[in-house]
Amino acid sequence: MPNQTGKTQAVLFLLCVSATALADTLPLEHSIRDACSDRYFAQVDVQTCVQQDAERSATVWHNAQAQAIAKMRQWDEEPKYADAALKKYHAAEQAFAAYRNRYCDWAASLGGGAIGTARQMRKNACIAEQNRTRAKQLQQMMNDWTF
């Protein structure tokens, strides 16, 4: 009988390596704030930089969504299954947006008693990170999906 502990450890190792590889390719919340702080001195400029990064990340996410929808619409499947998949996809994206907003509210709250603009920068950087991560997930799923 195979060693279950060894298999579990191997799976956990692969998951950690995969998560690390994903994190290495996407800018994280703190690195987004750091990059803007390195480029600008004035607080308002740093805040604008982080906000613009969040806006760019939304475009990346929306482009990934459009590509996913386009690929699903090309699916040669019975309409009832294709329609159900599209409905579930839209529900999943709405759930992701709700999760992202709540998660990033929490991340911003880790700023404690910092002024509101600092907490907003944390939130916007978090949103940028989450949007890019979600876009990458969608792209990988669509790349791996054969039909």
mmCIF file of C-alpha atoms in Angstrom:
data_model
loop_
_atom_site.group_PDB
_atom_site.id
_atom_site.type_symbol
_atom_site.label_atom_id
_atom_site.label_comp_id
_atom_site.label_asym_id
_atom_site.label_seq_id
_atom_site.Cartn_x
_atom_site.Cartn_y
_atom_site.Cartn_z
ATOM 1 C CA MET A 1 0.000 0.000 0.000
ATOM 2 C CA PRO A 2 1.434 3.447 -0.943
ATOM 3 C CA ASN A 3 2.546 5.774 1.805
ATOM 4 C CA GLN A 4 -0.338 8.284 2.237
ATOM 5 C CA THR A 5 1.825 10.718 4.216
ATOM 6 C CA GLY A 6 4.329 10.845 1.378
ATOM 7 C CA LYS A 7 1.577 11.472 -1.168
ATOM 8 C CA THR A 8 0.045 14.189 1.000
ATOM 9 C CA GLN A 9 3.411 15.867 1.421
ATOM 10 C CA ALA A 10 4.032 15.715 -2.329
ATOM 11 C CA VAL A 11 0.641 17.298 -3.074
ATOM 12 C CA LEU A 12 1.209 20.027 -0.484
ATOM 13 C CA PHE A 13 4.658 20.692 -1.930
ATOM 14 C CA LEU A 14 3.215 21.050 -5.449
ATOM 15 C CA LEU A 15 0.486 23.371 -4.176
ATOM 16 C CA CYS A 16 3.054 25.555 -2.415
ATOM 17 C CA VAL A 17 5.281 25.644 -5.491
ATOM 18 C CA SER A 18 2.275 26.561 -7.665
ATOM 19 C CA ALA A 19 1.165 29.298 -5.277
ATOM 20 C CA THR A 20 4.705 30.634 -5.075
ATOM 21 C CA ALA A 21 5.056 30.653 -8.864
ATOM 22 C CA LEU A 22 1.767 32.551 -9.197
ATOM 23 C CA ALA A 23 2.803 35.055 -6.530
ATOM 24 C CA ASP A 24 6.182 35.550 -8.195
ATOM 25 C CA THR A 25 4.570 36.625 -11.465
ATOM 26 C CA LEU A 26 2.017 39.069 -10.057
ATOM 27 C CA PRO A 27 2.684 42.274 -8.114
ATOM 28 C CA LEU A 28 1.549 41.968 -4.521
ATOM 29 C CA GLU A 29 -0.330 44.628 -2.588
ATOM 30 C CA HIS A 30 2.695 45.872 -0.651
ATOM 31 C CA SER A 31 4.918 45.943 -3.745
ATOM 32 C CA ILE A 32 2.340 48.059 -5.590
ATOM 33 C CA ARG A 33 2.360 50.607 -2.761
ATOM 34 C CA ASP A 34 6.159 50.462 -2.515
ATOM 35 C CA ALA A 35 6.596 51.029 -6.251
ATOM 36 C CA CYS A 36 4.362 54.103 -6.146
ATOM 37 C CA SER A 37 6.107 55.402 -3.026
ATOM 38 C CA ASP A 38 9.474 54.975 -4.731
ATOM 39 C CA ARG A 39 8.266 56.964 -7.755
ATOM 40 C CA TYR A 40 6.533 59.804 -5.924
ATOM 41 C CA PHE A 41 7.134 61.819 -2.793
ATOM 42 C CA ALA A 42 3.819 63.611 -2.256
ATOM 43 C CA GLN A 43 1.113 61.527 -0.583
ATOM 44 C CA VAL A 44 -1.485 62.627 -3.133
ATOM 45 C CA ASP A 45 0.751 61.465 -6.002
ATOM 46 C CA VAL A 46 1.341 58.089 -4.358
ATOM 47 C CA GLN A 47 -2.396 57.713 -3.804
ATOM 48 C CA THR A 48 -3.100 58.594 -7.455
ATOM 49 C CA CYS A 49 -0.470 56.103 -8.626
ATOM 50 C CA VAL A 50 -2.020 53.270 -6.594
ATOM 51 C CA GLN A 51 -5.526 54.228 -7.759
ATOM 52 C CA GLN A 52 -4.385 54.172 -11.400
ATOM 53 C CA ASP A 53 -2.820 50.758 -10.875
ATOM 54 C CA ALA A 54 -6.137 49.499 -9.494
ATOM 55 C CA GLU A 55 -7.890 50.895 -12.563
ATOM 56 C CA ARG A 56 -5.388 49.209 -14.896
ATOM 57 C CA SER A 57 -5.876 45.930 -13.051
ATOM 58 C CA ALA A 58 -9.642 46.229 -13.540
ATOM 59 C CA THR A 59 -9.022 46.493 -17.283
ATOM 60 C CA VAL A 60 -6.827 43.367 -17.146
ATOM 61 C CA TRP A 61 -9.569 41.500 -15.252
ATOM 62 C CA HIS A 62 -12.323 42.698 -17.624
ATOM 63 C CA ASN A 63 -10.245 41.650 -20.649
ATOM 64 C CA ALA A 64 -9.778 38.184 -19.134
ATOM 65 C CA GLN A 65 -13.529 38.007 -18.509
ATOM 66 C CA ALA A 66 -14.269 38.951 -22.124
ATOM 67 C CA GLN A 67 -11.846 36.289 -23.371
ATOM 68 C CA ALA A 68 -13.420 33.655 -21.113
ATOM 69 C CA ILE A 69 -16.928 34.539 -22.282
ATOM 70 C CA ALA A 70 -15.839 34.508 -25.924
ATOM 71 C CA LYS A 71 -14.305 31.049 -25.499
ATOM 72 C CA MET A 72 -17.401 29.724 -23.717
ATOM 73 C CA ARG A 73 -19.601 31.041 -26.530
ATOM 74 C CA GLN A 74 -17.547 29.031 -29.018
ATOM 75 C CA TRP A 75 -18.232 25.868 -27.064
ATOM 76 C CA ASP A 76 -19.963 23.286 -29.220
ATOM 77 C CA GLU A 77 -22.296 22.046 -26.517
ATOM 78 C CA GLU A 78 -26.032 21.771 -26.116
ATOM 79 C CA PRO A 79 -27.435 25.256 -25.438
ATOM 80 C CA LYS A 80 -28.877 24.311 -22.043
ATOM 81 C CA TYR A 81 -25.395 23.302 -20.802
ATOM 82 C CA ALA A 82 -23.610 26.234 -22.402
ATOM 83 C CA ASP A 83 -26.182 28.678 -20.999
ATOM 84 C CA ALA A 84 -25.925 27.108 -17.545
ATOM 85 C CA ALA A 85 -22.134 27.403 -17.638
ATOM 86 C CA LEU A 86 -22.359 31.089 -18.623
ATOM 87 C CA LYS A 87 -24.860 31.806 -15.838
ATOM 88 C CA LYS A 88 -22.633 30.090 -13.291
ATOM 89 C CA TYR A 89 -19.627 31.967 -14.628
ATOM 90 C CA HIS A 90 -21.384 35.329 -14.197
ATOM 91 C CA ALA A 91 -22.459 34.350 -10.672
ATOM 92 C CA ALA A 92 -18.868 33.334 -9.883
ATOM 93 C CA GLU A 93 -17.522 36.672 -11.109
ATOM 94 C CA GLN A 94 -20.078 38.571 -9.020
ATOM 95 C CA ALA A 95 -19.119 36.480 -6.008
ATOM 96 C CA PHE A 96 -15.441 37.169 -6.673
ATOM 97 C CA ALA A 97 -16.070 40.942 -6.816
ATOM 98 C CA ALA A 98 -17.963 40.807 -3.513
ATOM 99 C CA TYR A 99 -15.224 38.688 -1.932
ATOM 100 C CA ARG A 100 -12.494 41.002 -3.272
ATOM 101 C CA ASN A 101 -14.203 44.086 -1.876
ATOM 102 C CA ARG A 102 -14.701 42.546 1.573
ATOM 103 C CA TYR A 103 -11.212 41.072 1.621
ATOM 104 C CA CYS A 104 -9.656 44.384 0.639
ATOM 105 C CA ASP A 105 -11.752 46.235 3.234
ATOM 106 C CA TRP A 106 -10.198 43.896 5.784
ATOM 107 C CA ALA A 107 -6.705 44.413 4.332
ATOM 108 C CA ALA A 108 -7.198 48.185 4.567
ATOM 109 C CA SER A 109 -8.292 47.846 8.179
ATOM 110 C CA LEU A 110 -4.845 46.414 8.961
ATOM 111 C CA GLY A 111 -3.650 50.000 8.588
ATOM 112 C CA GLY A 112 -5.116 50.542 12.045
ATOM 113 C CA GLY A 113 -5.239 54.203 13.000
ATOM 114 C CA ALA A 114 -3.584 55.394 9.803
ATOM 115 C CA ILE A 115 -5.197 58.311 8.024
ATOM 116 C CA GLY A 116 -7.974 57.514 5.572
ATOM 117 C CA THR A 117 -5.850 58.037 2.474
ATOM 118 C CA ALA A 118 -3.315 55.457 3.689
ATOM 119 C CA ARG A 119 -6.083 52.925 4.270
ATOM 120 C CA GLN A 120 -7.534 53.715 0.836
ATOM 121 C CA MET A 121 -4.124 53.125 -0.750
ATOM 122 C CA ARG A 122 -3.975 49.753 0.978
ATOM 123 C CA LYS A 123 -7.442 48.917 -0.328
ATOM 124 C CA ASN A 124 -6.670 50.019 -3.894
ATOM 125 C CA ALA A 125 -3.387 48.083 -3.936
ATOM 126 C CA CYS A 126 -5.231 45.023 -2.630
ATOM 127 C CA ILE A 127 -7.878 45.406 -5.348
ATOM 128 C CA ALA A 128 -5.137 45.633 -7.974
ATOM 129 C CA GLU A 129 -3.510 42.453 -6.663
ATOM 130 C CA GLN A 130 -6.803 40.568 -6.487
ATOM 131 C CA ASN A 131 -7.931 41.660 -9.967
ATOM 132 C CA ARG A 132 -4.679 40.510 -11.545
ATOM 133 C CA THR A 133 -4.764 37.238 -9.642
ATOM 134 C CA ARG A 134 -8.336 36.583 -10.806
ATOM 135 C CA ALA A 135 -7.439 37.474 -14.405
ATOM 136 C CA LYS A 136 -4.531 35.017 -14.270
ATOM 137 C CA GLN A 137 -6.835 32.307 -12.907
ATOM 138 C CA LEU A 138 -9.334 32.868 -15.720
ATOM 139 C CA GLN A 139 -6.614 32.856 -18.367
ATOM 140 C CA GLN A 140 -5.126 29.633 -17.024
ATOM 141 C CA MET A 141 -8.519 27.959 -16.834
ATOM 142 C CA MET A 142 -9.393 28.927 -20.392
ATOM 143 C CA ASN A 143 -5.947 27.852 -21.641
ATOM 144 C CA ASP A 144 -6.345 24.456 -19.972
ATOM 145 C CA TRP A 145 -9.963 23.956 -21.124
ATOM 146 C CA THR A 146 -10.227 21.920 -24.271
ATOM 147 C CA PHE A 147 -13.465 21.544 -26.152
#
